[in-house]
Short mmCIF file of C-alpha atoms in Angstrom, two decimals:
data_model
loop_
_atom_site.label_atom_id
_atom_site.label_comp_id
_atom_site.label_asym_id
_atom_site.label_seq_id
_atom_site.Cartn_x
_atom_site.Cartn_y
_atom_site.Cartn_z
CA MET A 1 277.38 57.80 151.37
CA LEU A 2 276.41 61.27 150.25
CA ALA A 3 276.87 61.14 146.43
CA GLY A 4 277.00 64.40 145.29
CA TRP A 5 279.31 63.28 142.53
CA ALA A 6 277.25 61.02 141.35
CA VAL A 7 274.21 63.41 141.59
CA ALA A 8 275.66 65.60 139.52
CA LEU A 9 276.71 63.23 136.74
CA LEU A 10 273.47 62.10 136.82
CA SER A 11 271.91 65.49 136.12
CA LEU A 12 274.88 65.75 133.53
CA THR A 13 274.71 62.74 131.48
CA TRP A 14 269.87 63.15 131.61
CA SER A 15 270.57 66.82 130.46
CA ALA A 16 273.29 66.11 127.50
CA HIS A 17 270.69 63.75 126.19
CA GLN A 18 267.63 65.21 126.87
CA SER A 19 267.08 65.10 122.90
CA LEU A 20 267.23 60.84 123.38
CA ALA A 21 264.82 58.72 123.32
CA VAL A 22 266.35 56.75 126.44
CA PRO A 23 268.51 58.47 128.98
CA ARG A 24 272.56 57.71 129.20
CA ILE A 25 274.84 56.36 131.94
CA ALA A 26 277.78 56.74 132.89
CA GLU A 27 278.35 53.80 135.75
CA CYS A 28 275.40 52.06 137.64
CA GLY A 29 275.00 53.11 141.00
CA LEU A 30 273.03 54.99 144.13
CA SER A 31 271.93 58.53 144.97
CA CYS A 32 270.29 60.28 147.42
CA SER A 33 269.27 63.33 148.36
CA GLN A 34 271.77 65.82 149.66
CA GLY A 35 272.11 65.67 153.46
CA PHE A 36 271.61 62.51 153.52
CA THR A 37 274.12 59.38 153.81
CA CYS A 38 273.14 56.28 152.36
CA ARG A 39 274.30 53.30 150.49
CA SER A 40 273.05 50.02 149.29
CA ARG A 41 273.69 45.90 149.48
CA GLY A 42 272.59 43.88 146.66
CA ASN A 43 270.97 41.14 148.31
CA TRP A 44 267.17 40.00 149.31
CA ASN A 45 266.42 39.49 152.86
CA ILE A 46 264.20 37.06 152.98
CA LEU A 47 262.67 38.38 156.69
CA ASN A 48 262.08 41.66 155.18
CA SER A 49 259.15 39.50 153.51
CA PHE A 50 257.43 39.52 156.93
CA CYS A 51 255.46 42.72 157.96
CA ARG A 52 255.60 43.87 161.08
CA PRO A 53 252.59 46.31 162.32
CA LEU A 54 252.72 49.67 161.93
CA PRO A 55 253.92 51.73 164.55
CA GLY A 56 250.92 54.23 165.56
CA SER A 57 253.68 57.12 165.33
CA MET A 58 253.61 56.53 161.58
CA ALA A 59 251.30 57.40 158.93
CA PRO A 60 251.22 54.81 155.90
CA SER A 61 252.46 57.21 153.64
CA VAL A 62 255.75 57.01 154.09
CA LEU A 63 256.68 55.90 150.96
CA GLY A 64 255.61 58.84 148.85
CA ALA A 65 256.51 58.05 145.04
CA LEU A 66 257.95 55.32 142.52
CA THR A 67 258.48 56.25 139.76
CA LEU A 68 260.03 53.83 136.81
CA SER A 69 261.69 54.74 133.04
CA THR A 70 264.47 53.12 131.33
CA ALA A 71 267.99 53.85 131.20
CA MET A 72 270.85 52.94 128.38
CA LYS A 73 274.69 52.21 129.44
CA CYS A 74 276.75 52.07 126.26
CA ALA A 75 280.75 50.57 126.16
CA PRO A 76 283.10 52.53 124.21
CA GLN A 77 283.59 49.50 121.44
CA GLY A 78 279.98 50.15 120.91
CA GLY A 79 276.67 48.35 121.97
CA CYS A 80 274.61 49.22 124.75
CA SER A 81 273.62 47.83 128.04
CA LEU A 82 269.65 48.70 129.42
CA LEU A 83 268.83 49.52 132.99
CA LEU A 84 265.71 49.92 135.18
CA HIS A 85 265.92 53.57 136.71
CA VAL A 86 264.20 53.65 139.54
CA HIS A 87 263.00 57.06 141.86
CA ALA A 88 261.87 56.40 145.06
CA SER A 89 260.76 58.62 147.69
CA LEU A 90 260.59 58.01 151.86
CA THR A 91 259.46 59.84 155.15
CA LEU A 92 262.52 59.16 157.62
CA HIS A 93 260.80 57.86 161.21
CA GLU A 94 262.08 56.96 163.97
CA SER A 95 261.79 52.89 163.07
CA LEU A 96 262.72 53.44 159.41
CA ARG A 97 266.24 52.24 158.66
CA GLY A 98 265.68 52.68 154.88
CA LEU A 99 264.05 50.96 151.67
CA GLU A 100 264.17 47.94 150.17
CA LEU A 101 263.60 47.78 146.12
CA CYS A 102 262.85 44.61 143.80
CA SER A 103 262.69 43.82 140.74
CA MET A 104 260.33 40.53 139.54
CA SER A 105 260.55 39.31 135.77
CA PRO A 106 256.72 37.41 135.51
CA ASP A 107 258.32 35.47 132.66
CA THR A 108 261.75 33.83 134.32
CA GLN A 109 260.62 34.34 138.47
CA GLU A 110 263.81 36.05 138.39
CA THR A 111 264.20 38.52 140.96
CA GLN A 112 266.51 40.85 141.39
CA CYS A 113 266.46 43.22 145.78
CA HIS A 114 268.86 45.78 146.57
CA SER A 115 267.95 47.32 149.67
CA VAL A 116 268.76 51.59 150.50
CA ARG A 117 270.04 52.07 154.13
CA VAL A 118 270.58 55.47 155.96
CA SER A 119 273.35 56.16 157.88
CA ARG A 120 271.95 56.45 161.82
CA ALA A 121 273.08 60.05 162.05
CA SER A 122 271.00 61.20 159.00
CA ARG A 123 267.95 59.31 160.45
CA GLN A 124 268.10 61.72 163.87
CA ARG A 125 269.40 64.48 162.18
CA GLN A 126 266.85 64.71 159.00
CA GLU A 127 263.63 62.91 160.68
CA GLY A 128 260.41 63.72 159.51
CA GLN A 129 262.20 64.87 155.76
CA GLN A 130 262.05 62.64 153.05
CA LEU A 131 264.34 61.18 151.55
CA GLN A 132 264.67 60.80 147.37
CA VAL A 133 266.31 57.82 145.77
CA HIS A 134 267.84 57.10 142.61
CA PHE A 135 268.99 53.89 141.96
CA ASN A 136 269.60 52.16 138.32
CA CYS A 137 271.85 49.13 138.49
CA PHE A 138 268.72 46.75 137.39
CA GLU A 139 269.98 45.07 134.52
CA VAL A 140 266.98 44.25 132.33
CA ARG A 141 266.47 43.10 128.77
CA VAL A 142 264.37 44.88 125.39
CA ALA A 143 261.01 44.69 126.14
CA GLN A 144 261.09 42.80 129.69
CA SER A 145 258.26 42.88 131.62
CA LEU A 146 258.70 43.67 135.21
CA TYR A 147 256.87 43.66 138.77
CA VAL A 148 258.72 45.78 141.10
CA THR A 149 258.24 46.39 144.38
CA LEU A 150 259.03 49.53 146.93
CA ARG A 151 258.51 48.45 151.09
CA THR A 152 260.44 49.68 153.88
CA VAL A 153 262.90 48.04 156.14
CA PRO A 154 261.92 46.70 158.30
CA TYR A 155 258.64 45.83 156.14
CA PHE A 156 256.05 47.33 158.22
CA CYS A 157 252.54 46.12 156.75
CA GLY A 158 250.71 47.82 154.21
CA VAL A 159 253.21 50.44 153.65
CA GLN A 160 253.80 48.92 150.23
CA LEU A 161 254.39 50.26 146.27
CA GLU A 162 253.89 48.30 143.30
CA GLN A 163 253.93 48.85 140.09
CA GLN A 164 254.30 46.54 136.45
CA TYR A 165 256.44 47.92 133.94
CA ARG A 166 257.53 47.15 130.94
CA VAL A 167 260.94 48.36 129.16
CA LYS A 168 261.78 49.49 126.01
CA ASP A 169 261.60 47.68 122.98
CA CYS A 170 262.95 47.42 119.09
CA GLY A 171 260.46 49.87 118.25
CA ASP A 172 262.22 52.66 119.52
CA GLU A 173 264.28 54.27 117.05
CA ASP A 174 267.13 54.78 120.23
CA VAL A 175 267.20 51.67 121.18
CA ARG A 176 267.10 49.91 117.86
CA ARG A 177 269.86 51.45 116.55
CA ASN A 178 271.72 51.05 119.81
CA VAL A 179 270.93 47.43 121.71
CA PRO A 180 272.88 45.17 120.02
CA ASP A 181 269.75 42.77 120.95
CA CYS A 182 267.83 44.72 118.09
CA PHE A 183 270.08 43.70 115.99
CA ALA A 184 269.66 40.56 114.45
CA ARG A 185 265.85 41.88 113.84
CA LYS A 186 267.65 43.27 111.48
CA LEU A 187 268.59 40.03 109.43
CA SER A 188 266.91 39.92 105.85
CA TYR A 189 266.59 36.36 104.34
CA ARG A 190 264.57 34.18 101.60
CA VAL A 191 263.73 30.43 100.90
CA ASP A 192 264.98 28.26 98.13
CA ARG A 193 262.01 25.48 98.42
CA SER A 194 263.98 24.23 95.83
CA ARG A 195 266.72 23.32 97.72
CA LYS A 196 264.56 23.30 101.09
CA VAL A 197 267.12 25.91 102.76
CA VAL A 198 266.42 29.10 104.45
CA LEU A 199 269.15 31.66 103.40
CA VAL A 200 270.58 34.48 105.73
CA GLN A 201 271.44 38.08 104.44
CA VAL A 202 274.66 39.23 107.04
CA PRO A 203 274.43 42.49 107.09
CA GLU A 204 277.41 44.79 105.70
CA ALA A 205 278.67 45.68 108.80
CA PRO A 206 277.53 44.00 112.34
CA ARG A 207 278.18 46.42 115.28
CA GLY A 208 278.47 45.09 119.31
CA PRO A 209 278.94 41.49 120.10
CA ASP A 210 278.55 38.74 117.21
CA TYR A 211 275.28 37.02 117.09
CA TYR A 212 272.96 33.89 116.08
CA VAL A 213 270.79 32.12 113.72
CA ARG A 214 268.94 28.84 113.91
CA LEU A 215 265.34 27.04 112.60
CA CYS A 216 263.47 25.93 115.40
CA LEU A 217 260.08 24.54 115.96
CA LYS A 218 258.33 27.06 117.89
CA TRP A 219 255.79 25.25 120.82
CA ILE A 220 255.54 26.38 124.29
CA ALA A 221 259.62 27.32 123.75
CA CYS A 222 261.29 27.10 120.09
CA GLU A 223 262.78 23.49 120.22
CA ASP A 224 265.83 22.91 117.57
CA ALA A 225 265.43 22.13 114.47
CA GLY A 226 268.99 22.82 113.21
CA ALA A 227 272.65 23.91 114.94
CA PRO A 228 272.91 27.21 115.70
CA VAL A 229 275.08 28.92 113.17
CA ARG A 230 276.99 32.31 114.59
CA VAL A 231 277.91 35.40 112.92
CA THR A 232 280.43 37.44 113.94
CA ALA A 233 281.71 40.83 112.75
CA ASN A 234 284.50 39.90 110.25
CA SER A 235 282.17 36.94 108.94
CA VAL A 236 283.59 36.61 104.69
CA SER A 237 280.80 35.12 103.93
CA ARG A 238 277.41 37.25 103.51
CA MET A 239 275.03 34.76 102.98
CA VAL A 240 274.10 31.98 106.12
CA SER A 241 272.44 28.70 104.93
CA LEU A 242 269.90 26.64 106.93
CA PRO A 243 268.63 23.77 105.77
CA TYR A 244 264.82 21.85 106.43
CA SER A 245 263.00 19.31 106.01
CA GLN A 246 259.77 20.44 105.98
CA GLU A 247 258.01 23.42 105.25
CA LEU A 248 255.71 23.90 108.18
CA PRO A 249 253.25 26.71 109.98
CA CYS A 250 255.87 26.42 113.28
CA LEU A 251 259.37 26.31 111.28
CA CYS A 252 260.81 29.66 111.85
CA LEU A 253 263.90 31.51 112.00
CA GLU A 254 265.54 32.44 115.29
CA SER A 255 268.38 35.29 115.47
CA TRP A 256 269.86 36.68 118.95
CA SER A 257 272.73 38.25 120.27
CA ALA A 258 275.94 36.67 121.46
CA THR A 259 275.48 37.90 125.14
CA LEU A 260 273.87 36.85 128.18
CA ASP A 261 270.03 36.27 128.64
CA ALA A 262 269.66 37.68 125.17
CA VAL A 263 266.41 38.93 123.32
CA ARG A 264 265.34 35.47 120.87
CA THR A 265 263.44 37.18 118.41
CA GLN A 266 261.41 35.37 115.92
CA THR A 267 259.76 34.84 112.43
CA CYS A 268 258.07 32.54 110.81
CA PRO A 269 258.71 31.79 106.75
CA PHE A 270 256.00 29.71 106.65
CA GLU A 271 253.11 30.16 108.61
CA ASN A 272 250.45 30.08 105.69
CA ASP A 273 251.81 26.53 104.82
CA THR A 274 248.55 24.44 107.00
CA GLU A 275 248.63 21.24 104.74
CA ALA A 276 251.34 19.57 106.31
CA LEU A 277 249.90 19.88 109.46
CA TRP A 278 247.70 16.94 108.76
CA GLU A 279 249.96 14.44 107.23
CA THR A 280 250.60 12.07 110.97
CA ILE A 281 247.55 10.49 110.68
CA ARG A 282 246.86 7.32 111.27
CA TYR A 283 244.34 4.43 111.21
CA HIS A 284 244.42 1.23 113.84
CA PRO A 285 242.82 -1.69 112.25
CA ALA A 286 242.29 -3.44 115.22
CA SER A 287 239.91 -0.63 117.14
CA GLN A 288 239.46 0.70 114.00
CA ALA A 289 239.69 4.18 115.11
CA LEU A 290 241.64 7.19 113.90
CA SER A 291 244.49 9.80 114.79
CA TRP A 292 245.37 12.49 113.78
CA GLU A 293 249.26 14.53 116.43
CA PRO A 294 249.39 18.04 114.62
CA ALA A 295 253.05 18.69 113.61
CA CYS A 296 252.82 21.58 115.22
CA PRO A 297 250.77 23.60 117.77
CA VAL A 298 246.97 24.81 116.22
CA ARG A 299 243.97 26.60 117.21
CA GLY A 300 240.89 24.89 115.72
CA TYR A 301 238.56 22.04 115.08
CA VAL A 302 238.59 18.54 113.13
CA SER A 303 235.45 17.35 111.34
CA LEU A 304 234.85 14.49 109.19
CA CYS A 305 233.27 14.41 105.79
CA TRP A 306 231.88 12.42 103.29
CA ARG A 307 233.10 13.86 99.78
CA PRO A 308 231.03 11.53 96.81
CA ASP A 309 233.12 12.81 93.74
CA PRO A 310 236.79 13.22 93.48
CA GLY A 311 235.85 17.20 92.97
CA ALA A 312 232.84 17.50 95.07
CA GLN A 313 232.67 19.35 98.62
CA CYS A 314 232.91 17.91 101.34
CA GLN A 315 229.38 17.60 103.76
CA GLU A 316 230.50 17.73 107.20
CA LEU A 317 228.81 14.54 109.01
CA LYS A 318 226.39 15.72 112.49
CA HIS A 319 228.25 14.94 115.89
CA SER A 320 231.80 14.86 114.64
CA ALA A 321 233.81 17.51 115.72
CA ARG A 322 236.23 17.28 117.06
CA SER A 323 239.34 19.06 119.13
CA ALA A 324 242.26 19.92 116.61
CA HIS A 325 244.19 17.07 118.82
CA GLY A 326 241.91 13.87 119.32
CA ARG A 327 240.94 10.62 117.30
CA TYR A 328 238.06 8.79 116.19
CA SER A 329 236.77 5.81 117.32
CA LEU A 330 234.50 2.89 114.80
CA VAL A 331 235.43 4.52 111.75
CA ASP A 332 234.32 3.02 108.54
CA THR A 333 237.24 3.04 105.85
CA GLN A 334 235.17 4.25 102.70
CA PRO A 335 237.62 6.44 100.25
CA GLN A 336 234.78 8.88 100.72
CA LEU A 337 235.23 9.40 103.80
CA CYS A 338 237.85 12.17 104.97
CA LEU A 339 239.03 14.30 107.23
CA LYS A 340 238.20 18.52 107.16
CA PHE A 341 241.40 20.28 109.61
CA SER A 342 239.53 24.28 110.28
CA THR A 343 241.28 26.82 111.52
CA SER A 344 241.42 30.25 111.30
CA ARG A 345 243.31 30.56 108.41
CA GLY A 346 241.61 28.21 106.31
CA PHE A 347 240.21 24.49 106.01
CA SER A 348 241.89 21.50 104.28
CA VAL A 349 240.55 18.38 103.67
CA SER A 350 242.55 14.77 104.02
CA CYS A 351 241.46 11.73 102.55
CA PRO A 352 243.22 9.04 104.44
CA PHE A 353 241.11 6.42 102.82
CA GLN A 354 241.95 6.72 99.13
CA ARG A 355 245.90 4.77 100.16
CA PRO A 356 246.11 1.51 98.72
CA GLY A 357 245.63 -1.06 101.90
CA PHE A 358 242.33 -0.09 102.79
CA PRO A 359 239.80 -2.66 101.61
CA ALA A 360 235.79 -0.66 101.88
CA TRP A 361 232.87 -2.64 101.39
CA LYS A 362 231.10 -2.56 97.87
CA MET A 363 227.07 -2.40 98.06
CA THR A 364 225.53 -3.55 94.03
CA VAL A 365 221.60 -3.50 92.29
CA ARG A 366 220.87 -6.03 89.92
CA PRO A 367 217.35 -7.62 89.56
CA ALA A 368 216.43 -10.15 92.30
CA PRO A 369 215.03 -13.37 90.68
CA LEU A 370 211.83 -11.77 91.42
CA ARG A 371 211.44 -9.48 88.95
CA THR A 372 209.45 -7.25 90.25
CA HIS A 373 212.32 -6.62 93.32
CA LEU A 374 215.98 -5.45 92.77
CA ARG A 375 218.37 -6.75 95.22
CA VAL A 376 220.95 -4.79 97.41
CA THR A 377 223.82 -6.99 97.78
CA PHE A 378 226.78 -6.08 100.36
CA PHE A 379 230.31 -7.30 100.16
CA SER A 380 232.77 -7.03 102.76
CA PRO A 381 236.04 -8.07 103.63
CA SER A 382 235.74 -7.88 107.79
CA PRO A 383 232.29 -8.87 109.48
CA ALA A 384 229.83 -5.38 109.06
CA HIS A 385 226.43 -4.72 109.58
CA PHE A 386 224.31 -3.30 106.91
CA GLN A 387 221.40 -1.44 106.16
CA VAL A 388 219.19 -0.33 103.04
CA ARG A 389 216.92 2.69 102.93
CA LEU A 390 215.02 4.69 100.35
CA CYS A 391 216.01 7.77 99.94
CA HIS A 392 214.56 11.29 98.07
CA ARG A 393 217.32 12.77 95.72
CA GLY A 394 216.72 17.17 96.29
CA LYS A 395 219.61 19.62 95.90
CA MET A 396 221.02 19.24 99.26
CA TRP A 397 223.03 17.02 101.07
CA PRO A 398 222.44 14.75 102.56
CA LEU A 399 219.39 13.22 101.12
CA ALA A 400 215.96 12.88 102.49
CA CYS A 401 215.78 9.64 103.85
CA HIS A 402 212.49 7.98 104.34
CA GLN A 403 211.81 4.41 104.60
CA THR A 404 213.80 1.82 106.42
CA LEU A 405 213.56 -1.17 104.67
CA GLN A 406 215.69 -4.61 106.47
CA ALA A 407 219.24 -4.75 108.35
CA ALA A 408 221.74 -7.03 107.27
CA ALA A 409 225.07 -8.65 108.47
CA LEU A 410 228.21 -10.21 107.05
CA SER A 411 229.42 -12.42 109.77
CA PRO A 412 232.62 -13.16 110.41
CA ALA A 413 232.56 -16.96 108.70
CA SER A 414 231.52 -15.10 105.25
CA ALA A 415 233.71 -12.08 105.79
CA ASN A 416 235.38 -11.89 102.49
CA LEU A 417 234.85 -9.98 99.53
CA THR A 418 233.99 -13.58 97.19
CA ALA A 419 232.28 -15.78 99.29
CA ASP A 420 228.14 -15.39 101.33
CA PRO A 421 227.21 -12.15 100.35
CA VAL A 422 224.22 -10.48 102.15
CA PHE A 423 221.84 -8.95 99.83
CA VAL A 424 217.99 -7.43 100.29
CA ASP A 425 215.17 -7.18 98.20
CA VAL A 426 213.59 -3.81 97.55
CA PRO A 427 210.26 -3.13 96.09
CA GLY A 428 210.61 -1.71 92.51
CA GLU A 429 207.89 -0.29 92.14
CA GLU A 430 209.46 2.04 95.13
CA ALA A 431 212.66 1.98 94.44
CA CYS A 432 212.62 2.78 90.37
CA GLY A 433 210.35 6.27 91.26
CA PRO A 434 211.43 9.62 90.24
CA ASN A 435 214.09 11.28 92.03
CA THR A 436 214.75 8.59 94.70
CA CYS A 437 218.10 6.45 95.53
CA ILE A 438 218.65 3.51 96.80
CA GLN A 439 221.35 4.01 99.98
CA GLY A 440 223.05 1.62 102.34
CA TRP A 441 224.74 2.51 105.34
CA ARG A 442 226.70 0.31 107.55
CA THR A 443 224.87 0.13 110.81
CA ASP A 444 228.34 -0.88 113.09
CA VAL A 445 230.38 1.73 113.43
CA LEU A 446 229.71 4.99 114.57
CA PHE A 447 231.68 6.74 111.53
CA SER A 448 230.28 5.90 108.45
CA GLY A 449 229.34 6.99 104.51
CA PRO A 450 226.48 5.95 102.65
CA GLN A 451 226.77 4.53 98.86
CA GLN A 452 224.13 4.84 96.87
CA LEU A 453 222.37 4.19 93.75
CA CYS A 454 220.03 6.85 92.19
CA ALA A 455 217.78 7.52 88.57
CA LEU A 456 216.87 3.80 88.79
CA GLN A 457 213.61 5.22 86.55
CA CYS A 458 213.24 1.36 85.21
CA ALA A 459 210.49 -1.41 84.26
CA VAL A 460 212.11 -4.00 86.15
CA THR A 461 210.47 -6.64 84.94
CA GLN A 462 211.12 -6.54 81.16
CA GLY A 463 215.18 -5.21 81.84
CA THR A 464 217.87 -7.14 83.24
CA ALA A 465 220.95 -4.59 85.32
CA ASP A 466 223.79 -3.39 83.27
CA ARG A 467 227.26 -2.44 85.42
CA ASP A 468 226.01 0.19 87.72
CA GLY A 469 223.05 -1.09 88.70
CA CYS A 470 220.40 0.60 86.55
CA LEU A 471 217.77 -1.56 84.89
CA ILE A 472 218.13 -1.61 80.84
CA LYS A 473 217.08 -3.63 78.03
CA ASN A 474 219.08 -4.98 76.01
CA LYS A 475 220.66 -0.94 75.83
CA GLN A 476 220.92 1.97 77.99
CA VAL A 477 217.72 3.51 78.21
CA PRO A 478 217.86 6.88 76.86
CA GLY A 479 218.39 9.79 78.95
CA LEU A 480 218.90 7.87 82.28
CA ASP A 481 221.82 9.22 84.74
CA CYS A 482 223.06 5.34 85.40
CA ARG A 483 226.33 6.62 87.42
CA VAL A 484 226.39 5.74 90.91
CA GLN A 485 226.54 8.62 93.33
#
């Protein structure tokens, strides 16, 4: 049909609002250039997906233009919706009946198609003339990404125009002021950590439709972490209280308009609280495996580290780096063995074996019956294999260990802390040298850390052992550091 009135109305509307960022549309519709009779049909003709050979008399450039823009349609009671405005041109040919416009959302795979048909009389009368088409009935959402195609009807091979387009978002002042999807973004909130609630402030006079707020866990999609609360324009309470159980980086406040296919927006109040990510560490005694599952999606890596003292820096073990989602097999249960989680926001250290319930092996150093030696004794609650090394203590960790003395095994029959320990006798003149340490390792696991005794500068043949393994003669030797390191 010849929609002269529509063209005039569209021109008048655009002129009246030319100062606005987004043009207004009174009613969506189709308009064709003067002298053409055309009509639209909202469908997707699957037959038009298969192309035909291009006739020799038709130029591939019969599709002249494809221009996209955002338009706005506003309701009298307030609130506006967004539409996609399409301008296309086609040079008429005897083999053409019109054109087809399709809009596809890559996010949802939703496709909208409209065909524009030109009457037979117009085609015969206007052959070779250029048809201008304005169409604005594609409903779109704020910030939506679209893939728009323009084809001939019927579809001839190689005759197609394509364009990607992103609908205006709430950053545009006109959209932000008039589209309900953007109203929810104006919400303000605060966190009451003592009560474990997120308090959302309701605006004084929200316009347009109602909207929803809720807490959700943001993975691929935002999963429910509480029931949504509907906020109405005549709400008596100006505050909505949303309770939560755990402060996680992916726990987000989500809001959206109570309209069909409304855009949902999230803000995450605890995005910097990464410590809670790693609270689900599990040890499996049967396989001696250590596993973890972060409570939120996270990029980074995990490594094992050794912390000799509670306040000391945790030193990473070589070849222990893993992805943020993983596990370790054959892990020693030493309290000093910890997990170090590293992400773009920094790192945190968790030492799961410091909790009760993880008995660990022990090493002691005492004078041997042969007074020229020291006896290194191992106790373990389970079968284990150990190794004794002499190391040189420097300023850096780990120690430089240059001599492996002997391996020792604790058999299943002696697997307790009180019976049948195993030991290695170390020559005293070697163990008591300056800056020399005795180090014990467990060798039957992949990941372990050392127990070590340093500063054994002592006269082996004249001393007796104190509780820390340093040799003394009835009293502490002045100036010696006898702490276990």
